[in-house]
């Protein structure tokens, strides 16, 4: 499976190990209900060792580990350029893999990383459930702010999850989530909306079940990601009729379900949303509606359109 996925990959980007490949500031609703600016730094580092079928994050990674000091330098680079960064209470350090992968982020750099994050009240990093462990405790104890770990559940559909090649079971996911809770670390969960092998109707049903599963694992935030092609493998599945991206309405319905539960925060990922729109007339209104729901965590009126 790994080989089949690797053989279909397009080229990766050429990156500088001392410069993050991107950084941004976005608004996000916090647990206390305020809308706060959140800084995100997309770290340049060694590629994740897993080979998930739908993953395209490797495109902005390196084939070798970065030198010691490179990750703290990348954080300094981004923070110096993010206007008004001291006003951001939250920072996401997303590394296209697992922060606790020692080939990606050297553990010797944790202290220097934590030092640079001193002004943040909340620090969010990503991890595969298999790497949740001692590294989390080390980082948690070095940070002044609270640690939140984002894990990809992807889907609660056991067979589709197996076919995604993530090499993770639902049981492993819930054990990692339980461990985080026991160690006073918050959990954010990524859920794919319409992974391959599901039709539109099944996709909505399994997005809902995945939201339920994430909440059973005590997620405080669930991020709904429309599944996309573009990594070679997914394009081939699309050509075979085994994958198509979700309709915008499916994402809206999944977000509406999650927000309606009022068990935590549910955000629809709006990145590149236009790709899943099929109607130019209502696209902007639908996007604005999802953005409002993300920020208010309440269900706003549906968009009426002939489409
Ligand atoms: S674990 Fe995450 S980053 Fe790694 S290959 Fe899978 S989806 Fe991509
Ligand atoms: Zn329309």
Short mmCIF file of N, CA and C and ligand atoms in Angstrom, two decimals, residues 9 48-58 96-98 126-128 154 165-166, ligand 1:
data_model
loop_
_atom_site.label_atom_id
_atom_site.label_comp_id
_atom_site.label_asym_id
_atom_site.label_seq_id
_atom_site.Cartn_x
_atom_site.Cartn_y
_atom_site.Cartn_z
N UNK A 9 2.78 9.97 -6.25
CA UNK A 9 2.99 11.33 -5.76
C UNK A 9 3.51 12.30 -6.82
N UNK A 48 6.43 13.12 7.66
CA UNK A 48 5.78 12.16 8.57
C UNK A 48 6.09 10.73 8.10
N UNK A 49 6.35 9.81 9.04
CA UNK A 49 6.67 8.44 8.62
C UNK A 49 5.47 7.62 8.14
N UNK A 50 4.24 8.08 8.41
CA UNK A 50 3.07 7.34 7.92
C UNK A 50 2.80 7.72 6.46
N UNK A 51 2.02 6.91 5.82
CA UNK A 51 1.71 7.15 4.39
C UNK A 51 0.20 7.05 4.20
N UNK A 52 -0.53 7.97 4.79
CA UNK A 52 -1.98 7.89 4.70
C UNK A 52 -2.43 8.17 3.27
N UNK A 53 -3.44 7.45 2.87
CA UNK A 53 -3.93 7.49 1.50
C UNK A 53 -4.31 8.90 1.05
N UNK A 54 -4.93 9.66 1.97
CA UNK A 54 -5.48 10.96 1.58
C UNK A 54 -4.51 12.11 1.86
N UNK A 55 -3.33 11.80 2.41
CA UNK A 55 -2.47 12.88 2.91
C UNK A 55 -1.74 13.60 1.77
N UNK A 56 -1.77 14.93 1.83
CA UNK A 56 -0.96 15.71 0.89
C UNK A 56 0.00 16.64 1.65
N UNK A 57 0.09 16.44 2.96
CA UNK A 57 0.90 17.35 3.77
C UNK A 57 2.39 17.18 3.50
N UNK A 58 2.80 15.99 3.02
CA UNK A 58 4.20 15.72 2.74
C UNK A 58 4.76 16.68 1.68
N UNK A 96 2.81 19.28 9.67
CA UNK A 96 2.51 18.32 8.59
C UNK A 96 2.84 16.90 9.02
N UNK A 97 2.66 16.61 10.29
CA UNK A 97 2.98 15.28 10.81
C UNK A 97 2.72 15.28 12.30
N UNK A 98 3.67 14.75 13.06
CA UNK A 98 3.51 14.68 14.52
C UNK A 98 4.60 15.50 15.19
N UNK A 126 0.15 19.01 16.59
CA UNK A 126 -0.50 17.83 16.00
C UNK A 126 0.27 16.57 16.39
N UNK A 127 -0.46 15.46 16.45
CA UNK A 127 0.25 14.18 16.64
C UNK A 127 -0.61 13.00 16.17
N UNK A 128 0.07 12.02 15.62
CA UNK A 128 -0.55 10.71 15.40
C UNK A 128 -0.73 10.10 16.80
N UNK A 154 -9.90 11.09 11.52
CA UNK A 154 -10.26 10.91 10.10
C UNK A 154 -11.69 10.40 9.98
N UNK A 165 -4.94 3.58 5.47
CA UNK A 165 -3.53 3.26 5.71
C UNK A 165 -2.90 4.10 6.82
N UNK A 166 -3.72 4.53 7.77
CA UNK A 166 -3.19 5.34 8.87
C UNK A 166 -2.58 4.45 9.95
S1 LIG B 1 -0.34 10.72 10.06
FE1 LIG B 1 -1.11 12.71 9.34
S2 LIG B 1 0.65 13.75 8.44
FE2 LIG B 1 1.18 11.58 8.64
S3 LIG B 1 0.71 10.70 6.66
FE3 LIG B 1 -1.09 10.42 7.98
S4 LIG B 1 -2.40 12.23 7.59
FE4 LIG B 1 -0.35 12.68 6.77
#
